[in-house]
CSV table of C-alpha atoms in Angstrom, one decimal:
chain,number,residue,atom,x,y,z
A,327,PRO,CA,178.8,-106.9,71.6
A,328,LEU,CA,181.9,-108.8,72.6
A,329,THR,CA,184.5,-106.6,74.5
A,330,LEU,CA,188.0,-106.1,73.3
A,331,LYS,CA,189.3,-108.3,76.2
A,332,GLU,CA,187.0,-111.2,75.1
A,333,VAL,CA,188.2,-110.9,71.5
A,334,GLN,CA,191.8,-110.9,72.7
A,335,MET,CA,191.0,-114.1,74.8
A,336,LEU,CA,189.5,-115.7,71.7
A,337,VAL,CA,192.6,-114.9,69.6
A,338,GLU,CA,195.0,-116.2,72.3
A,339,LEU,CA,193.2,-119.5,72.5
A,340,PHE,CA,193.7,-120.1,68.7
A,341,TYR,CA,196.8,-118.1,68.0
A,342,LEU,CA,198.8,-120.3,65.5
A,343,PRO,CA,198.7,-124.0,64.8
A,344,TYR,CA,202.0,-124.7,66.7
A,345,HIS,CA,202.2,-121.6,68.9
A,346,HIS,CA,199.9,-120.7,71.7
A,347,GLY,CA,198.9,-117.2,72.8
A,348,PRO,CA,199.8,-116.1,76.4
A,349,LEU,CA,196.4,-117.2,77.9
A,350,ALA,CA,196.5,-120.7,76.4
A,351,GLN,CA,200.1,-121.1,77.4
A,352,GLU,CA,199.2,-120.1,81.0
A,353,LEU,CA,196.4,-122.7,81.0
A,354,LEU,CA,198.7,-125.4,79.9
A,355,GLU,CA,201.5,-124.5,82.3
A,356,HIS,CA,199.1,-124.5,85.2
A,357,PHE,CA,197.6,-127.9,84.2
A,358,ARG,CA,201.0,-129.5,83.7
A,359,TRP,CA,202.3,-128.3,87.1
A,360,LEU,CA,199.1,-129.2,89.0
A,361,ARG,CA,199.1,-132.7,87.6
A,362,ALA,CA,202.8,-133.3,88.2
A,363,ASN,CA,202.7,-132.1,91.8
A,364,SER,CA,199.3,-133.6,92.8
A,365,LEU,CA,201.0,-135.8,95.5
A,366,SER,CA,201.8,-132.7,97.5
A,367,VAL,CA,198.1,-131.8,98.0
A,368,GLY,CA,197.6,-133.8,101.2
A,369,VAL,CA,200.8,-132.5,102.9
A,370,PRO,CA,199.8,-130.6,106.1
A,371,ALA,CA,200.7,-126.9,106.1
A,372,THR,CA,202.9,-127.4,109.2
A,373,ALA,CA,205.1,-130.1,107.5
A,374,PRO,CA,208.5,-129.3,106.0
A,375,GLU,CA,207.0,-129.5,102.5
A,376,GLY,CA,203.7,-127.9,103.5
A,377,CYS,CA,204.4,-124.7,101.5
A,378,ARG,CA,204.3,-126.9,98.4
A,379,GLY,CA,200.7,-128.0,99.2
A,380,THR,CA,199.7,-124.4,99.8
A,381,ARG,CA,201.3,-123.4,96.5
A,382,TRP,CA,199.4,-126.3,94.8
A,383,ARG,CA,196.0,-125.0,96.1
A,384,GLY,CA,196.8,-121.5,95.0
A,385,GLN,CA,197.7,-122.6,91.5
A,386,ALA,CA,194.6,-124.8,91.4
A,387,GLN,CA,192.4,-121.7,92.3
A,388,SER,CA,194.1,-119.7,89.5
A,389,PHE,CA,193.5,-122.5,87.0
A,390,GLN,CA,189.8,-122.7,88.0
A,391,LEU,CA,189.3,-119.0,87.4
A,392,LEU,CA,190.9,-119.3,84.0
A,393,CYS,CA,188.7,-122.2,83.1
A,394,ARG,CA,185.6,-120.3,84.2
A,395,GLU,CA,186.6,-117.3,82.1
A,396,MET,CA,186.9,-119.5,79.0
A,397,CYS,CA,183.5,-121.1,79.7
A,398,ARG,CA,182.0,-117.6,80.1
A,399,LEU,CA,183.6,-116.6,76.8
A,400,HIS,CA,181.8,-119.4,75.1
A,401,SER,CA,178.5,-118.3,76.5
A,402,ARG,CA,179.1,-114.7,75.6
A,403,PHE,CA,180.3,-115.6,72.1
A,404,VAL,CA,177.1,-117.6,71.4
A,405,SER,CA,175.0,-114.6,72.6
A,406,ALA,CA,176.9,-111.8,71.0
A,407,ALA,CA,178.7,-112.9,67.8
A,408,GLY,CA,177.2,-112.4,64.4
A,409,ARG,CA,175.6,-115.6,62.9
A,410,ALA,CA,178.3,-116.1,60.2
A,411,LEU,CA,181.2,-115.8,62.6
A,412,LEU,CA,179.4,-117.9,65.2
A,413,TYR,CA,178.9,-120.9,63.0
A,414,ASP,CA,182.5,-120.6,61.7
A,415,LEU,CA,184.2,-120.5,65.1
A,416,HIS,CA,181.7,-122.1,67.5
A,417,PRO,CA,182.8,-125.8,66.9
A,418,TYR,CA,186.4,-124.9,68.1
A,419,LEU,CA,185.3,-122.8,71.1
A,420,TRP,CA,182.7,-125.5,72.1
A,421,ASP,CA,185.4,-128.2,72.0
A,422,ILE,CA,187.7,-126.1,74.3
A,423,ARG,CA,184.7,-125.3,76.7
A,424,ASN,CA,184.0,-129.0,77.0
A,425,MET,CA,187.6,-129.9,77.6
A,426,LEU,CA,188.1,-127.2,80.2
A,427,LEU,CA,184.9,-128.3,82.1
A,428,ALA,CA,186.5,-131.8,82.5
A,429,ALA,CA,190.0,-130.5,83.2
A,430,SER,CA,188.7,-128.1,85.9
A,431,ALA,CA,186.6,-130.7,87.6
A,432,PHE,CA,189.6,-133.2,87.5
A,433,ILE,CA,191.9,-130.7,89.2
A,434,LEU,CA,189.2,-130.0,91.8
A,435,TRP,CA,188.9,-133.7,92.4
A,436,LEU,CA,192.7,-134.0,92.8
A,437,GLY,CA,192.5,-131.3,95.4
A,438,CYS,CA,190.1,-133.2,97.7
A,439,GLN,CA,191.5,-136.7,97.2
A,440,SER,CA,194.7,-138.4,98.4
A,441,VAL,CA,195.9,-140.1,95.2
A,442,THR,CA,198.4,-142.7,96.4
A,443,ALA,CA,200.5,-143.1,93.3
A,444,PRO,CA,201.7,-140.9,90.4
A,445,ILE,CA,199.0,-140.4,87.8
A,446,PRO,CA,199.8,-142.8,84.9
A,447,PHE,CA,200.4,-141.3,81.5
A,448,GLY,CA,198.9,-143.2,78.6
A,449,ARG,CA,201.1,-144.9,76.1
A,450,ASP,CA,202.1,-142.8,73.1
A,451,ALA,CA,199.0,-142.5,70.9
A,452,GLU,CA,198.9,-142.8,67.1
A,453,PRO,CA,199.1,-139.3,65.5
A,454,TRP,CA,195.4,-139.5,64.5
A,455,ALA,CA,194.3,-140.1,68.1
A,456,ARG,CA,194.6,-136.5,69.1
A,457,ARG,CA,193.9,-133.2,67.5
A,458,GLY,CA,196.4,-130.4,67.3
A,459,GLY,CA,196.4,-127.1,69.1
A,460,LEU,CA,195.4,-126.4,72.7
A,461,PHE,CA,192.6,-129.0,72.6
A,462,GLY,CA,195.1,-131.8,71.7
A,463,GLU,CA,197.6,-130.8,74.4
A,464,LEU,CA,194.9,-130.6,77.1
A,465,GLN,CA,193.6,-134.0,76.0
A,466,ALA,CA,197.0,-135.5,76.3
A,467,LEU,CA,197.3,-134.3,79.9
A,468,LEU,CA,194.1,-136.1,81.0
A,469,PRO,CA,194.6,-139.8,82.2
A,470,VAL,CA,192.1,-141.0,79.5
A,471,GLY,CA,193.7,-138.8,76.8
A,472,ASN,CA,194.3,-141.7,74.4
A,473,SER,CA,190.6,-142.8,74.4
A,474,SER,CA,190.0,-140.9,71.2
A,475,ASP,CA,186.3,-141.9,70.9
A,476,LEU,CA,185.5,-139.8,74.0
A,477,PHE,CA,186.8,-136.6,72.4
A,478,TYR,CA,185.4,-136.8,68.9
A,479,HIS,CA,181.9,-135.6,68.6
A,480,PRO,CA,180.1,-133.1,66.4
A,481,PRO,CA,178.9,-129.8,67.9
A,482,PRO,CA,175.2,-129.1,68.3
A,483,LEU,CA,173.3,-127.8,65.3
A,484,PHE,CA,171.9,-125.0,67.5
A,485,PRO,CA,174.6,-123.4,69.8
A,486,SER,CA,173.5,-122.8,73.3
A,487,SER,CA,174.8,-120.1,75.6
A,488,GLN,CA,174.0,-122.1,78.8
A,489,LEU,CA,176.7,-121.9,81.4
A,490,TYR,CA,177.7,-125.2,83.1
A,491,LEU,CA,179.8,-126.0,86.1
A,492,LEU,CA,181.3,-129.5,86.7
A,493,ARG,CA,182.7,-130.4,90.1
A,494,PRO,CA,183.1,-133.2,92.6
A,495,LEU,CA,180.3,-134.1,95.0
A,496,LEU,CA,180.2,-131.8,98.1
A,497,PRO,CA,179.0,-132.9,101.6
A,498,LEU,CA,176.0,-130.6,101.2
A,499,ASP,CA,175.0,-132.4,98.0
A,500,LYS,CA,175.3,-135.7,99.7
A,501,ALA,CA,173.0,-134.6,102.6
A,502,GLY,CA,170.4,-133.2,100.2
A,503,LEU,CA,170.3,-136.4,98.1
A,504,GLN,CA,170.0,-138.5,101.2
A,505,VAL,CA,167.1,-136.4,102.4
A,506,GLN,CA,165.5,-136.9,98.9
A,507,LEU,CA,166.1,-140.7,99.2
A,508,SER,CA,164.5,-140.8,102.7
A,509,ARG,CA,161.2,-139.3,101.3
A,510,ALA,CA,159.7,-140.5,98.0
A,511,PRO,CA,163.0,-141.4,96.4
A,512,SER,CA,163.4,-140.5,92.7
A,513,LEU,CA,165.0,-142.9,90.3
A,514,ALA,CA,168.3,-140.8,90.2
A,515,ALA,CA,168.4,-140.9,94.1
A,516,ARG,CA,167.9,-144.7,94.1
A,517,LEU,CA,170.6,-145.3,91.5
A,518,LEU,CA,173.0,-142.9,93.3
A,519,GLY,CA,172.2,-144.2,96.8
A,520,PRO,CA,174.9,-147.0,97.0
A,521,PHE,CA,177.5,-144.7,95.4
A,522,LEU,CA,176.8,-141.9,98.0
A,523,SER,CA,177.2,-144.4,100.8
A,524,LEU,CA,180.0,-146.6,99.5
A,525,SER,CA,182.0,-144.6,96.9
A,526,PRO,CA,181.3,-140.8,97.3
A,527,GLU,CA,184.9,-140.0,96.3
A,528,TYR,CA,184.1,-140.9,92.6
A,529,THR,CA,181.0,-138.8,92.3
A,530,PHE,CA,180.6,-135.6,90.2
A,531,VAL,CA,177.8,-133.1,89.8
A,532,LEU,CA,176.9,-131.0,86.7
A,533,GLU,CA,175.2,-127.7,87.4
A,534,ASP,CA,173.6,-125.1,85.1
A,535,GLU,CA,172.0,-121.8,86.1
A,536,SER,CA,169.0,-123.6,87.6
A,537,GLY,CA,171.0,-125.9,89.8
A,538,PRO,CA,172.2,-129.5,89.6
A,539,CYS,CA,171.3,-131.1,86.3
A,540,GLY,CA,173.5,-134.2,86.0
A,541,TYR,CA,175.7,-136.6,87.8
A,542,ALA,CA,178.5,-139.2,87.2
A,543,ALA,CA,179.3,-141.8,89.9
A,544,GLY,CA,181.8,-144.6,89.9
A,545,ALA,CA,183.3,-147.4,92.0
A,546,LEU,CA,187.0,-148.2,91.5
A,547,HIS,CA,186.7,-151.9,92.6
A,548,ALA,CA,183.3,-152.9,91.3
A,549,GLU,CA,183.3,-156.5,92.8
A,550,GLY,CA,183.8,-155.3,96.4
A,551,PHE,CA,181.4,-152.4,95.8
A,552,LEU,CA,178.6,-154.7,94.6
A,553,GLN,CA,179.2,-157.2,97.5
A,554,GLN,CA,178.9,-154.3,100.0
A,555,ARG,CA,175.8,-153.0,98.2
A,556,ASP,CA,174.1,-156.4,98.4
A,557,SER,CA,175.2,-157.2,102.0
A,558,SER,CA,174.7,-153.8,103.7
A,559,TRP,CA,173.1,-151.1,101.7
A,560,LEU,CA,170.2,-153.0,100.1
A,561,PRO,CA,169.2,-154.7,103.4
A,562,ALA,CA,169.1,-151.3,105.1
A,563,MET,CA,166.9,-149.9,102.3
A,564,ARG,CA,164.6,-153.0,102.5
A,565,HIS,CA,164.3,-152.5,106.3
A,566,LYS,CA,163.4,-148.8,105.7
A,567,TYR,CA,161.0,-149.6,102.9
A,568,PRO,CA,159.2,-152.9,103.8
A,569,SER,CA,157.5,-154.7,100.9
A,570,ASP,CA,154.0,-153.9,102.3
A,571,LEU,CA,154.7,-150.2,102.6
A,572,GLY,CA,153.1,-149.3,99.2
A,573,ALA,CA,149.9,-151.1,100.0
A,574,GLY,CA,146.8,-149.2,101.2
A,575,GLY,CA,145.0,-146.0,100.2
A,576,ARG,CA,146.2,-143.6,97.5
A,577,ALA,CA,148.2,-140.7,98.7
A,578,LEU,CA,150.4,-138.0,97.3
A,579,GLY,CA,153.6,-139.6,96.0
A,580,GLN,CA,152.2,-143.1,96.4
A,581,ASP,CA,153.1,-144.2,92.9
A,582,ALA,CA,156.7,-143.1,93.4
A,583,LEU,CA,156.8,-144.9,96.8
A,584,GLU,CA,155.5,-148.2,95.3
A,585,GLU,CA,158.1,-147.9,92.5
A,586,ALA,CA,160.9,-147.4,95.1
A,587,VAL,CA,159.7,-150.4,97.2
A,588,LEU,CA,159.8,-152.6,94.1
A,589,PHE,CA,163.2,-151.3,93.2
A,590,PHE,CA,164.7,-152.1,96.6
A,591,HIS,CA,163.1,-155.5,96.9
A,592,ALA,CA,164.1,-156.7,93.4
A,593,GLU,CA,167.1,-159.0,93.4
A,594,PRO,CA,170.0,-157.3,91.5
A,595,LEU,CA,171.5,-159.3,88.6
A,596,ALA,CA,174.9,-160.8,89.2
A,597,VAL,CA,177.7,-159.5,87.1
A,598,PRO,CA,179.7,-162.3,85.4
A,599,GLN,CA,183.3,-162.8,86.6
A,600,PRO,CA,184.8,-162.4,83.1
A,601,VAL,CA,183.2,-158.9,82.9
A,602,LEU,CA,184.6,-157.9,86.3
A,603,ARG,CA,188.1,-159.2,85.4
A,604,ARG,CA,188.2,-157.2,82.2
A,605,PHE,CA,186.3,-154.1,83.4
A,606,PRO,CA,187.0,-153.8,87.1
A,607,SER,CA,185.2,-150.5,87.7
A,608,LEU,CA,181.5,-149.6,87.6
A,609,VAL,CA,180.1,-146.3,86.4
A,610,GLN,CA,176.7,-144.6,86.4
A,611,LEU,CA,175.8,-141.4,84.6
A,612,GLY,CA,172.7,-139.3,84.1
A,613,THR,CA,171.5,-135.8,83.2
A,614,ALA,CA,168.2,-134.0,83.5
A,615,PRO,CA,166.0,-133.7,80.3
A,616,ARG,CA,166.8,-130.0,80.1
A,617,VAL,CA,170.5,-130.8,79.3
A,618,LEU,CA,170.4,-130.9,75.5
A,619,ASP,CA,174.1,-130.2,75.0
A,620,VAL,CA,175.9,-133.6,74.7
A,621,GLY,CA,179.2,-131.9,75.2
A,622,ALA,CA,178.4,-131.3,78.9
A,623,SER,CA,177.5,-135.0,79.3
A,624,ARG,CA,180.7,-136.0,77.6
A,625,SER,CA,182.7,-133.8,80.0
A,626,LEU,CA,181.0,-135.6,82.9
A,627,ALA,CA,182.1,-139.0,81.5
A,628,ILE,CA,185.7,-137.8,80.7
A,629,CYS,CA,186.1,-136.4,84.2
A,630,LEU,CA,184.8,-139.6,86.0
A,631,LEU,CA,186.9,-141.9,83.8
A,632,SER,CA,190.0,-139.7,84.4
A,633,ALA,CA,189.5,-140.0,88.1
A,634,LEU,CA,189.2,-143.8,87.9
A,635,ARG,CA,192.2,-144.1,85.6
A,636,ALA,CA,194.3,-141.9,87.9
A,637,ASN,CA,193.9,-144.5,90.6
A,638,GLY,CA,194.7,-147.4,88.3
A,639,SER,CA,191.4,-148.6,86.7
A,640,ARG,CA,191.9,-150.2,83.3
A,641,GLY,CA,188.3,-150.5,82.2
A,642,VAL,CA,184.7,-149.7,83.2
A,643,PHE,CA,181.2,-151.0,82.6
A,644,CYS,CA,177.7,-149.8,83.4
A,645,GLN,CA,174.4,-151.6,84.2
A,646,VAL,CA,171.4,-150.5,82.2
A,647,SER,CA,168.0,-152.2,81.9
A,648,ASP,CA,167.2,-153.3,78.3
A,649,THR,CA,163.8,-151.6,78.6
A,650,ASP,CA,165.2,-148.2,79.7
A,651,ARG,CA,165.3,-146.5,76.3
A,652,GLN,CA,166.3,-143.1,77.8
A,653,GLN,CA,169.4,-144.5,79.4
A,654,LEU,CA,170.3,-146.6,76.4
A,655,SER,CA,170.0,-143.5,74.2
A,656,PHE,CA,172.1,-141.4,76.7
A,657,TYR,CA,175.0,-143.9,76.8
A,658,SER,CA,174.8,-144.4,73.0
A,659,LYS,CA,175.2,-140.6,72.5
A,660,LEU,CA,178.3,-140.7,74.8
A,661,GLY,CA,179.8,-143.4,72.5
């Protein structure tokens, strides 16, 4: 059964409509302070204001621990609560879990990037654009908080206790994916390849208890990114995988190799200038088939879009083949 501490955490998250419990108040205070003081992250410890950067990192660590406790509470609640109570309260706890996944990863991203300008707050939204309570206040603090379509989605019919972790790409991830790309590259590795080489600072990883299970990657200035991809990354891949590489006898992984060769040697479609002017940033997202919880996928999208918006992006687009039903369905579910 749930412990007394876990029940207390649940109560403090949903204390009163216009009054938060101590735990929710602490979450909000940490998030507000970390966002407002993000410019101090890159200050060296030896500089006159270095103590502020050290304080920021300490506060970020405390915020991460609080977010993990909340995510663990969601998992425990699904496993331990009675069915009637679970179906009454799960939608609220699921919403908070998804919001904290995105907020936690966004703070982690701020801690390893040098954001060169204050993070823009959105214009005042219409009252209907945000919900009340802790969820609405956390939403308002994210750079994409006024994009209400991202935040309104029904909970799953069958609650899952799966624990997820959302975080920025680490050097170890990048090395592992590049090794995968150098062998028989999977579709995900091929799609991620140019982002890993040219825009790793806007790449996020979703993990479950079995390991990485999703990714979100973006390029802030899509026009320059696509030019670099076509002039440097693709030629390097074509040199590594010549067009006659797939010919010859059958071998283990031969089909995947032939598919990769075709992928690298196909001419990418040009993006029309009106699209690039209106939507200057490019995004690419994907999850493993085992990720059935659309909330985790939405958290991926919210985190990536928040990172792009924090550095000034005003719109994004993605490139999807009209025959790729899986990706079309995935993006449709994200709204």
